[in-house]
Structure formats: C-alpha cells, structure tokens
XYZ file of C-alpha atoms in Angstrom:
623
model
C -11.160 -41.404 -32.145
C -8.315 -39.712 -30.318
C -7.169 -36.407 -31.700
C -3.497 -35.490 -31.835
C -3.346 -32.088 -30.164
C -0.011 -31.248 -31.801
C -1.529 -31.763 -35.246
C -4.543 -29.673 -34.345
C -2.245 -26.839 -33.316
C -0.174 -27.319 -36.475
C -3.158 -26.848 -38.769
C -4.906 -24.223 -36.655
C -4.759 -20.781 -38.283
C -2.010 -18.733 -36.664
C -2.878 -15.289 -35.451
C -0.961 -12.780 -37.517
C 1.132 -10.278 -35.605
C 0.129 -6.760 -36.433
C 3.054 -4.808 -37.913
C 4.325 -1.827 -35.932
C 4.113 1.720 -37.258
C 7.845 1.674 -38.027
C 7.464 -1.579 -39.989
C 4.638 -0.045 -41.991
C 6.785 3.005 -42.726
C 9.696 0.878 -43.946
C 7.471 -0.432 -46.731
C 7.877 2.988 -48.366
C 11.573 2.339 -48.986
C 12.219 1.521 -52.655
C 15.509 0.554 -54.346
C 17.778 3.547 -54.860
C 16.031 5.788 -52.323
C 18.600 5.070 -49.559
C 22.324 4.584 -50.236
C 25.150 4.138 -47.716
C 28.889 4.805 -48.039
C 31.324 3.666 -45.336
C 33.644 6.560 -44.427
C 35.281 5.000 -41.360
C 34.789 1.453 -40.137
C 33.646 0.797 -36.569
C 34.805 -1.759 -34.024
C 33.289 -5.053 -32.961
C 30.651 -7.123 -34.668
C 27.537 -5.959 -32.802
C 25.001 -3.499 -34.118
C 22.150 -1.666 -32.377
C 18.690 -3.211 -32.160
C 15.282 -2.338 -30.748
C 15.502 -1.173 -27.162
C 19.043 0.167 -27.546
C 19.827 3.792 -26.960
C 21.982 5.106 -29.809
C 24.143 8.204 -29.428
C 25.403 9.782 -32.619
C 26.494 13.008 -34.304
C 24.670 14.005 -37.448
C 25.678 16.461 -40.174
C 23.274 17.083 -43.082
C 24.606 18.400 -46.401
C 23.280 19.075 -49.830
C 24.709 16.981 -52.671
C 26.989 19.957 -53.367
C 28.484 19.707 -49.866
C 26.752 22.692 -48.294
C 26.030 22.067 -44.592
C 22.327 22.384 -43.910
C 22.299 21.340 -40.245
C 24.703 19.713 -37.768
C 25.072 18.698 -34.154
C 28.802 19.428 -34.295
C 30.074 22.724 -32.925
C 32.483 23.221 -35.850
C 29.477 23.386 -38.168
C 27.431 25.703 -35.983
C 25.788 23.093 -33.769
C 25.743 22.889 -29.979
C 28.159 19.982 -29.858
C 25.519 17.748 -28.222
C 25.004 14.413 -29.958
C 21.557 13.015 -30.655
C 20.087 10.302 -28.411
C 17.398 7.968 -29.672
C 15.974 4.720 -28.356
C 15.344 2.367 -31.247
C 11.752 1.254 -31.388
C 10.610 4.109 -29.137
C 12.002 7.400 -30.431
C 10.556 9.238 -33.403
C 13.125 9.122 -36.217
C 13.252 9.935 -39.910
C 12.752 6.887 -42.103
C 16.271 6.816 -43.575
C 17.950 6.703 -40.162
C 15.370 4.243 -38.849
C 16.628 1.874 -41.560
C 20.278 2.925 -41.620
C 21.280 3.229 -37.927
C 20.866 -0.533 -37.183
C 23.513 -1.247 -39.864
C 26.263 0.647 -38.019
C 28.942 -0.421 -35.566
C 30.288 1.547 -32.613
C 32.758 4.207 -33.797
C 31.671 3.902 -37.431
C 31.177 6.952 -39.650
C 28.801 6.482 -42.544
C 27.267 8.661 -45.244
C 23.605 8.056 -46.121
C 22.232 9.482 -49.340
C 18.463 9.892 -48.987
C 15.630 10.788 -51.283
C 13.268 13.393 -49.818
C 10.599 10.813 -48.952
C 13.101 9.121 -46.607
C 13.827 12.198 -44.505
C 11.678 15.192 -43.657
C 9.846 15.096 -46.990
C 8.039 11.872 -46.004
C 4.272 12.101 -45.894
C 3.210 12.376 -42.250
C 6.820 12.442 -41.092
C 6.793 12.068 -37.246
C 9.811 14.398 -36.902
C 9.415 18.088 -37.650
C 11.996 20.287 -39.346
C 12.500 24.033 -39.562
C 10.459 25.947 -42.128
C 13.528 26.714 -44.271
C 14.756 23.106 -44.326
C 15.032 21.757 -47.901
C 12.515 18.939 -47.416
C 12.131 18.251 -51.110
C 15.844 17.826 -51.816
C 17.953 14.706 -51.911
C 20.480 15.054 -49.053
C 23.553 13.487 -47.475
C 23.405 12.498 -43.798
C 26.842 11.968 -42.251
C 26.443 9.843 -39.098
C 29.097 9.062 -36.484
C 27.984 6.264 -34.180
C 29.414 7.222 -30.777
C 27.816 4.546 -28.637
C 24.833 2.248 -28.249
C 23.632 0.073 -25.362
C 20.568 -1.454 -23.832
C 18.632 1.344 -22.165
C 16.340 1.456 -19.168
C 13.622 3.914 -20.141
C 12.655 5.724 -16.953
C 10.129 8.217 -18.357
C 7.736 7.371 -21.186
C 8.698 10.483 -23.158
C 12.375 9.360 -23.074
C 13.336 12.447 -21.100
C 15.061 10.195 -18.532
C 17.014 7.161 -19.713
C 19.484 5.047 -17.763
C 22.535 3.076 -18.818
C 23.676 0.464 -16.273
C 27.451 0.262 -15.896
C 27.622 -2.183 -12.954
C 24.639 -4.086 -11.596
C 23.707 -3.429 -7.974
C 22.923 -5.693 -5.028
C 19.452 -6.763 -3.951
C 16.129 -5.660 -5.327
C 15.246 -2.658 -3.161
C 15.520 0.850 -4.588
C 15.248 4.184 -2.771
C 11.945 6.013 -2.659
C 10.353 8.786 -0.648
C 11.385 9.566 2.080
C 14.584 7.422 2.020
C 17.941 9.021 2.827
C 20.455 8.455 0.030
C 24.246 8.680 -0.380
C 25.752 8.751 -3.875
C 28.984 9.465 -5.698
C 27.934 11.716 -8.527
C 29.258 13.824 -11.393
C 27.365 15.717 -14.071
C 28.259 16.707 -17.612
C 26.429 18.755 -20.183
C 25.420 17.131 -23.437
C 28.581 18.508 -25.097
C 30.799 16.781 -22.496
C 31.638 19.822 -20.355
C 31.877 19.012 -16.635
C 29.221 20.712 -14.532
C 29.933 19.298 -11.071
C 31.642 16.395 -9.327
C 31.095 14.754 -5.948
C 33.498 11.859 -6.411
C 35.868 12.534 -3.498
C 35.559 13.137 0.226
C 32.048 12.351 1.413
C 29.319 11.078 -0.910
C 26.512 13.464 -1.714
C 23.626 13.056 0.772
C 19.990 13.867 0.033
C 16.483 12.912 1.123
C 14.407 11.298 -1.585
C 11.280 13.250 -2.466
C 12.478 16.605 -1.060
C 13.495 18.149 -4.456
C 17.137 18.232 -3.341
C 18.303 16.902 -6.725
C 16.813 17.469 -10.217
C 13.590 15.571 -10.806
C 14.975 13.446 -13.643
C 18.042 12.433 -11.629
C 15.840 11.413 -8.699
C 13.641 9.368 -11.032
C 16.707 7.539 -12.320
C 18.170 6.906 -8.852
C 14.762 5.535 -7.887
C 15.437 2.599 -10.261
C 18.879 1.777 -8.833
C 19.966 -0.855 -6.296
C 22.737 -0.595 -3.731
C 26.255 -0.363 -5.225
C 24.853 0.049 -8.739
C 26.751 2.316 -11.145
C 24.875 3.972 -13.955
C 24.708 6.913 -16.321
C 21.399 8.769 -16.179
C 20.547 10.944 -19.191
C 18.169 13.792 -18.342
C 16.685 16.266 -20.805
C 15.773 19.863 -19.991
C 12.131 19.295 -18.983
C 13.335 17.107 -16.100
C 16.172 19.420 -15.007
C 14.402 21.140 -12.152
C 16.388 23.575 -9.944
C 17.732 21.991 -6.754
C 20.467 22.226 -4.118
C 22.643 20.089 -6.389
C 22.239 22.284 -9.506
C 20.595 25.591 -8.530
C 20.661 27.000 -12.086
C 19.554 24.812 -14.981
C 19.014 27.370 -17.747
C 21.142 26.777 -20.819
C 21.261 22.983 -20.505
C 19.323 21.022 -23.102
C 20.538 17.811 -21.538
C 22.709 16.623 -18.655
C 24.030 13.163 -18.070
C 24.868 12.093 -14.537
C 27.394 9.414 -13.635
C 26.053 7.913 -10.406
C 27.141 5.255 -7.940
C 24.544 4.467 -5.285
C 26.665 4.037 -2.168
C 23.968 3.508 0.436
C 20.429 4.419 1.347
C 18.614 4.373 4.648
C 15.133 2.967 4.518
C 12.820 5.585 5.980
C 9.160 4.728 6.389
C 6.305 7.061 7.182
C 4.254 4.468 9.047
C 1.060 6.525 9.314
C 1.406 8.633 6.184
C 1.251 11.902 8.115
C 4.915 12.296 9.086
C 4.402 11.544 12.803
C 5.535 7.918 13.127
C 8.850 7.563 11.280
C 11.051 4.466 11.152
C 14.664 4.866 9.961
C 16.779 1.799 9.252
C 20.193 2.541 10.740
C 21.752 -0.874 10.093
C 20.625 -3.441 7.582
C 19.338 -6.763 8.776
C 19.636 -10.205 7.201
C 17.189 -11.436 4.609
C 14.887 -9.976 2.007
C 12.408 -7.270 2.821
C 9.531 -7.807 3.511
C 9.467 -11.608 3.119
C 11.789 -12.154 6.100
C 10.084 -9.658 8.417
C 7.816 -10.759 11.306
C 4.682 -9.542 9.543
C 2.574 -12.237 11.183
C 2.076 -12.635 14.912
C 5.354 -13.967 16.304
C 7.460 -14.258 19.431
C 9.927 -11.357 19.161
C 13.246 -10.671 20.904
C 14.513 -7.097 20.862
C 16.912 -4.804 22.602
C 15.713 -1.232 22.749
C 16.588 2.128 24.165
C 13.845 4.686 24.864
C 14.545 8.407 24.719
C 12.492 11.588 24.822
C 12.532 13.167 21.383
C 13.267 16.691 22.555
C 15.861 15.475 25.040
C 17.955 12.956 23.061
C 20.437 12.407 25.885
C 17.717 11.516 28.362
C 17.229 7.750 28.213
C 14.173 6.600 30.134
C 14.704 2.872 29.540
C 17.448 0.655 28.155
C 17.083 -3.142 28.137
C 20.836 -3.568 28.357
C 21.024 -1.453 31.525
C 17.556 -1.796 33.087
C 16.724 -5.419 32.255
C 19.931 -7.103 33.450
C 21.168 -7.060 29.870
C 18.372 -9.369 28.779
C 16.357 -8.560 25.654
C 12.652 -7.867 25.746
C 10.575 -10.848 24.632
C 6.945 -10.345 23.637
C 4.306 -11.841 21.378
C 3.062 -9.485 18.702
C -0.629 -9.066 18.109
C -1.480 -8.987 21.828
C -1.036 -5.305 22.671
C 1.911 -5.989 24.986
C 3.979 -3.022 23.726
C 2.949 0.412 22.427
C 1.296 0.294 19.019
C 3.963 2.392 17.266
C 6.699 0.124 18.660
C 5.032 -3.053 17.369
C 4.169 -1.568 13.963
C 7.827 -0.698 13.439
C 9.249 -4.027 14.641
C 6.961 -5.931 12.264
C 8.805 -4.249 9.362
C 12.315 -5.081 10.573
C 14.691 -7.824 9.511
C 16.666 -9.927 12.012
C 19.790 -8.025 13.013
C 18.387 -4.703 11.848
C 18.868 -1.573 13.935
C 16.217 1.108 13.553
C 15.452 4.519 15.017
C 11.728 5.147 15.498
C 10.178 8.545 16.190
C 6.728 8.054 17.697
C 3.879 10.448 18.602
C 2.272 10.170 22.041
C -0.992 8.577 20.834
C 0.997 5.620 19.417
C 3.436 5.507 22.337
C 2.453 5.919 25.985
C -0.769 7.921 25.923
C -2.691 4.659 25.337
C -0.206 2.367 27.078
C 1.186 2.192 30.629
C 3.563 5.137 30.712
C 6.953 4.970 32.452
C 7.146 7.333 35.399
C 9.870 9.418 33.746
C 7.935 9.944 30.479
C 5.650 12.992 30.686
C 2.135 12.813 29.284
C 1.892 13.858 25.631
C 5.614 13.387 24.986
C 7.054 12.288 21.644
C 9.535 9.472 22.110
C 12.368 7.960 20.136
C 13.180 4.267 20.294
C 16.433 2.718 19.136
C 15.384 -0.865 18.391
C 17.479 -3.889 17.471
C 15.571 -6.972 16.326
C 17.578 -9.949 17.540
C 15.235 -12.567 16.106
C 11.721 -13.944 16.095
C 9.826 -17.224 16.074
C 6.801 -17.597 13.850
C 3.756 -19.686 14.818
C 3.771 -23.364 13.946
C 2.982 -24.209 10.353
C -0.091 -26.409 10.237
C 1.049 -28.130 7.059
C 1.432 -31.851 7.709
C -0.061 -31.700 11.217
C -2.819 -34.098 12.214
C -6.290 -32.848 13.118
C -5.796 -33.145 16.879
C -2.597 -31.083 16.784
C -4.225 -28.455 14.586
C -7.165 -28.054 16.952
C -4.775 -27.839 19.905
C -2.891 -24.955 18.259
C -6.182 -23.315 17.274
C -7.439 -23.480 20.849
C -4.338 -21.694 22.153
C -4.841 -18.866 19.668
C -8.570 -18.665 20.431
C -7.966 -18.438 24.171
C -5.469 -15.652 23.528
C -8.213 -13.862 21.618
C -10.598 -14.359 24.551
C -8.018 -12.863 26.912
C -7.627 -9.824 24.659
C -11.389 -9.436 24.494
C -11.709 -9.395 28.278
C -8.978 -6.744 28.397
C -11.046 -4.580 26.044
C -8.639 -5.019 23.098
C -11.411 -5.837 20.665
C -9.510 -5.127 17.425
C -6.650 -7.388 18.480
C -9.040 -10.107 19.609
C -10.905 -9.952 16.305
C -7.616 -10.267 14.422
C -6.863 -13.515 16.293
C -10.280 -14.983 15.497
C -10.124 -13.845 11.861
C -6.718 -15.478 11.460
C -8.083 -18.787 12.722
C -11.092 -18.613 10.423
C -8.761 -18.066 7.450
C -6.610 -21.006 8.504
C -9.719 -23.161 8.914
C -10.335 -22.835 5.174
C -7.459 -25.298 4.711
C -8.476 -27.816 7.393
C -10.253 -30.986 6.242
C -11.825 -33.173 8.986
C -11.611 -36.884 8.169
C -14.646 -38.289 10.018
C -17.926 -37.279 11.667
C -16.412 -36.711 15.104
C -13.730 -34.419 13.700
C -16.330 -32.690 11.563
C -18.532 -32.006 14.593
C -15.620 -30.625 16.640
C -14.441 -28.515 13.718
C -17.940 -27.126 13.068
C -18.515 -26.244 16.728
C -15.181 -24.452 16.960
C -15.828 -22.513 13.771
C -19.249 -21.453 15.096
C -17.622 -20.197 18.302
C -15.098 -18.204 16.270
C -17.816 -16.624 14.127
C -19.766 -15.660 17.247
C -16.619 -14.272 18.881
C -15.994 -12.118 15.815
C -19.626 -11.000 16.057
C -19.007 -10.039 19.695
C -15.977 -7.950 18.697
C -17.933 -6.166 15.960
C -20.689 -5.328 18.425
C -18.215 -3.922 20.945
C -16.772 -1.804 18.153
C -20.234 -0.489 17.278
C -20.397 -2.393 13.984
C -23.881 -3.860 14.392
C -24.448 -4.877 10.761
C -21.177 -6.810 10.664
C -22.057 -8.500 13.937
C -25.397 -9.600 12.473
C -23.628 -10.868 9.353
C -21.316 -13.100 11.402
C -24.278 -14.486 13.405
C -26.063 -15.273 10.143
C -23.157 -17.507 9.105
C -23.962 -19.732 12.067
C -27.750 -19.492 11.730
C -27.702 -20.324 8.015
C -26.465 -23.795 8.943
C -28.373 -24.104 12.231
C -31.394 -21.771 12.523
C -32.003 -22.947 16.099
C -28.540 -22.071 17.439
C -29.447 -20.344 20.709
C -26.195 -18.422 21.213
C -26.245 -17.112 17.649
C -29.882 -16.028 18.073
C -29.050 -14.316 21.354
C -26.032 -12.508 19.949
C -27.876 -11.430 16.815
C -30.777 -10.219 18.985
C -28.389 -8.089 21.008
C -26.936 -6.647 17.776
C -30.429 -5.899 16.458
C -31.324 -4.207 19.739
C -28.141 -2.103 19.672
C -28.979 -1.077 16.104
C -32.527 -0.070 17.027
C -34.204 -2.956 15.159
C -36.408 -3.832 18.113
C -38.862 -6.114 16.342
C -36.091 -8.213 14.848
C -34.453 -8.430 18.271
C -37.721 -9.475 19.889
C -38.167 -12.207 17.276
C -34.727 -13.659 18.032
C -35.247 -13.660 21.821
C -38.673 -15.260 21.484
C -37.210 -17.899 19.164
C -34.656 -18.821 21.835
C -37.492 -19.631 24.274
C -39.039 -21.944 21.674
C -35.888 -23.849 20.695
C -33.851 -23.966 23.917
C -35.651 -24.104 27.263
C -32.321 -24.053 29.103
C -31.714 -20.518 27.791
C -35.226 -19.274 28.649
C -33.994 -17.228 31.601
C -31.404 -15.448 29.467
C -33.944 -14.771 26.723
C -36.527 -13.478 29.239
C -33.942 -11.107 30.733
C -33.072 -9.912 27.238
C -36.750 -9.254 26.464
C -37.019 -7.220 29.666
C -33.965 -5.238 28.657
C -35.460 -4.747 25.203
C -38.687 -3.439 26.746
C -36.763 -0.953 28.870
C -34.761 0.107 25.838
C -37.949 0.759 23.890
C -39.464 2.707 26.765
C -36.347 4.838 27.025
C -36.421 5.559 23.298
C -40.133 6.365 23.502
C -39.591 8.802 26.376
C -36.872 10.580 24.449
C -39.068 10.747 21.360
C -42.058 12.127 23.310
C -39.872 14.805 24.786
C -38.481 15.643 21.362
C -41.860 15.681 19.596
C -43.785 17.294 22.429
C -45.843 20.162 21.030
C -45.727 18.925 17.457
C -48.825 16.693 17.599
C -51.037 18.420 20.203
C -51.787 21.543 18.128
C -54.995 22.268 16.280
C -54.985 21.720 12.503
C -52.987 24.447 10.812
C -50.995 25.394 13.883
C -47.216 24.943 13.954
C -45.362 24.157 17.148
C -42.653 26.585 18.126
C -39.336 25.417 19.462
C -40.150 27.101 22.757
C -43.317 25.041 23.134
C -41.297 21.990 24.163
C -41.541 21.277 27.856
C -39.554 18.822 29.839
C -41.462 15.718 30.817
C -41.254 15.521 34.592
C -41.335 11.761 34.306
C -38.045 11.700 32.376
C -35.932 13.837 34.596
C -33.689 10.873 35.435
C -32.120 8.458 32.938
C -32.503 4.763 33.429
C -29.415 2.600 33.049
C -29.486 -0.261 30.548
C -29.533 -3.720 32.067
C -26.288 -5.519 31.254
C -26.442 -9.084 30.055
C -23.371 -11.277 30.296
C -23.535 -14.625 28.521
C -20.494 -16.602 29.625
C -19.978 -20.306 29.309
C -18.823 -22.051 32.397
C -15.986 -23.652 30.466
C -14.901 -20.319 29.013
C -15.599 -21.674 25.537
C -16.293 -18.251 24.094
C -15.997 -14.593 24.981
C -18.548 -12.856 27.183
C -21.787 -11.645 25.588
C -22.099 -7.948 24.765
C -23.575 -5.324 26.957
C -25.883 -3.887 24.356
C -25.551 -0.448 25.860
C -21.831 -0.428 24.938
C -22.676 -0.177 21.255
C -24.860 2.917 21.055
C -28.160 2.257 19.277
C -29.351 4.075 16.222
C -32.879 4.463 17.593
C -35.536 5.630 15.168
C -38.060 7.070 17.634
C -41.065 6.131 19.733
C -43.174 5.011 16.790
C -40.735 2.172 15.977
C -42.886 0.053 18.302
C -45.883 0.543 16.043
C -44.117 0.685 12.694
C -41.173 -1.780 12.740
C -40.131 -0.950 9.191
C -39.626 2.725 10.022
C -35.891 2.369 10.509
C -35.393 0.872 7.077
C -37.473 3.599 5.442
C -35.482 6.366 7.085
C -32.189 4.610 6.308
C -33.211 4.404 2.660
C -33.757 8.149 2.693
C -30.328 8.686 4.205
C -31.736 9.595 7.646
C -29.937 7.547 10.261
C -31.770 9.129 13.200
C -35.321 10.383 13.365
C -34.546 13.682 15.094
C -36.694 16.733 14.410
C -35.036 19.829 15.787
C-alpha cells in the first residue's frame, strides 16, 4: 500500500527547538515586576529586533528620584550612549524585555523589581558594589537609534552599520592599498579627526597604519560602500591615523571606501608582488585565466632599481603587437605567468619579481644583468580557454587529448618535468568524464590512459619521486600485469630507489611476457648488475675494517683504506625507451633519479631496505 509522505511528515514528532538563554530568563518575569510609562513618543512604526544594534541613553533613579547612575553628562556620566546588539549583548532582564517595545526617538520610563535588573540571580551584567541591587528602580531610556548590525568581532568590540551598499564582492585585505574618506568621533559625539576633503586617506592594509578595529571593519567593505564602524577601546590601537588613543572608551568612524588596489604576495615571502593598477572586466577569480590558455598581453620590462630603464616594451620592440603565448608551457618566466593567471581581461598590473622567478632560470635579455630584480607592467588584453569537451563526440575528444599529450611530451623532452606532468594530470582528470560507446573506443581510450599514467610515472622518476612513479605504473599493471612498458618503467623506478630485487623481478618478467622487448630487458638487467656492483664497492669501502677484526676489537676510523679497485667511478648505462611513433615520452635514465641504496648486503638480504626504512634510516651509512 502506498504511503502518503505528506501525512507521514504531518504525524511525525516535530523536533522541539531548544529555547535560548534569554528566552529562559524571560520566564522569570511575573505580572507587576516590569512597568513602562511613555514619556515621549517616538517616530515610525518599526521597533528593534534580534540582530539590531540599539543605541540609547540610560538614567537610573530610585523611586524617590535620586539619580543612581547615568550615561548623560548632566547627571555625571561620560555622555556616551550605550550600544547593545539584541540577541548577542549581555543585558539586564528588564531592558531585554523592554527595549524591543520602543520606537526611534522614544523616551520611556521602566519601573523594575530588583529581580529584573542587577538583583537577578546569576545576572550576566555586573554592577558596582554600592549599587542598590535589592531596590525597585526607575530606568529612563531614550532610544537614539537602532539598525541591523554587521558584527565584525565576536565580543562586539567592532560593529558596522551600512549606510550605502558597495559594488562587487571583493573586500580589501593584507597587503592591499586602500583609499578612504574618513572621519572619527568619540562616543560622546566630539569630532576627533576628519579626512573628508582634498585627497582620501591612503594606507596599506595589514601595516597597523589605522586602528585595529577600524581595519577589521574596512576589511568587510566593498568598493564605494559607506558605513559607520563602531570600535571600543580594546580595538583602538595606536596608529598613524590616531597616534594617541588613551581616554577614548569608544570611537565611531564614518567611512567611505573610495578605492583599493589589489596587492598579492604571490610567494608569501614578499619577493613576488603583484599590484593591480587598473581594474579589469569580470569577477575575480572566476574570469581569470587560471587554466592553461592562449594569452595576449602587452608588457613593459624594467629593472627594479632603475625604473626609467626599460629593457623591453612590446609596443616599441614588437612592432606594436602584443605578446601571445600559451600558459602552462614555460614560454615566459615563471613569475610573469603566475601573475597573468590572476589577472582579468583589461587589467593593468605592476609586478615586482625576484631573479629566480624572472630571468635566472629563463633566457635573459642581454640588457638584464644576472641576479637582477625586475618590474613588469602587464596589460592582459584577453585570453582563449581550451575547448570545452562537453557535447563533443569521442573522436573529437581524443583529437584534443592527443594535442595536449604531445605538448606534454615536448615539455618533457625540454626537461620541464613539472609542466609536462601537469599536462598529463589534466588529461587524466578530464578522462574521468569520458565514456566510450563501443569496444573499439574503449580500447583506444584504455591505451591512451595507460600511456598517460606511464608518462606521469616518467615525470615522477625524473623528479626523484620513485614511490609515486611506482604507484602510477601499478595503475596500469593492476589491469594488465603483463604490460611490458609498465613493467620496464616500474623496474627502473625500483632500481633508482635501491629495490634491486624488485627491479630484477620486473625485468625478468618482461622477458617472459614480451619477447620483442627482450633486448631492452637484458640491457636493463646489465645496468642493474652494474648498479649493484657500484653500490657494493661503495659499501665495502665504507665498511672496510669493521668486519676483519678479531672478536672484541673495534675498527678505528683511520683503519679505512681506499680500495685500489674503486679509484675510478663507473658511469651508469643510460636506457632510452622511445616508441618509433612518439606515442609516449622517453624512458628514464635511472641515474638521473639518485638511488637510495642500502648497501652491499642488499644483494643477499632484499628486505634490508624496508627494515631500515621502518627504523627511519634511509641510507645504511656507518660513519
């Protein structure tokens, strides 16, 4: 029998909402314990609610009219009204109940029993020791203002009131450069400072150039936003804006965020800095060329310490034509490409770049000295992203994949292993969304994916990441244990890692499963033998004198003698495995990824490497 889900939900027991602490406290209010008299009506028909900041003056009197306490200066107070955020601030019970009944501008008198003010059991608000907690009192409240508040700090020390909404979603943060119109008043309304004429006030975010609380508030603002930021004393840190902050319990700042320059510390160490001079079009970072794209830029290159010395300008030195390059292929200095990837079309940026991200690792212009910091003024004219595979047929997808894979192969041959690996990894991610429709497509897809996995393995091995290389080979061998290329590549990774027995097993397996690769496997076994002999010679030299002493004798360091047979190092034999059709990148030279050899006895005890690794000893060296 079908069940009506709506009826099931109707009769299902509803989870009761747990009452808040303030709601629990309000249960203490009994008839006659809180009375209100309207002394002056307010304006409008709205009243404050949870989340609103309320600003009010409060004067407390005995029933005989004697002033006990007041915020007003005429009654001995500081003249600073009270600020509370309903639902967040700690308040006495009578005001917690009475404030939401008031309108803006209203003056009301609340008569409270002691249990509704500071005489309440476990009252969250403290009072002075001489305060008459046990007396019934009058609380005269003038509601100055209330509005929806943006709570910036959890302790309510920084609260913001939005006057005019800003534009966009981005807000300034460290180390952005900010321009604001700003004025500051003390809690009693006295003007402290004003920067509302001439030039806006300029400061660098995160450099303590404005009080901490003000900076926190500005950090929530958007361009062209106008707001009032209320800051209490604990957030009024000394700064260039207000050098002396003693004597202020609270300051409220009227702020208009005129403009901010996006400044990015690209490396996190202050060396590669990108400053947005002119905004581009679009939303950051969604409309930036984050992915590999064809980019068009104009740029001007200058030496940092000689700003007038321009060593290259596309508009003057390239017949006015922009520079076009494909990102992700190492065609421009690394710092240049990193910065352009975070630009919007039409944006103009100034990039300060250290030498190791500029021309120390890239062909250096003749007029740029070695080790020089450079400054690029870059304008991103536009970019073209790679084709979206959505809706493409299988043949078209594989055609696009092949172009990217061949680009990766080219990068690999140029020694740009990280960039090549990024190309292969991108394709493997995209392949997760490709669904072959028949056996022929499935075979082509599987072969291509195997090549990509083995190419990634080759990159890991070149980068000295033997375990990752082995992991990628295993992805191919899990599906096809007799895959000769995967066995060969994994054997080379094992050999580079010092796992000689595992390497030998892979090379011998190749001879069994693929006679056409027997010559390659035999050459690899010869190389493995020479590698073992080299490791053994080094170990004998290192251990010489330790094992030829009588029982009880200890070899001295000076007892070691050089083996005359090892006076000359033997070079590793390189093995290049390259398909005639260039279907995958060249096989590793195992000597390029330095082995973690465990010593001469690894030939006799294959598990020795794992034992020492488990003990945290990556090399068996006794010194």
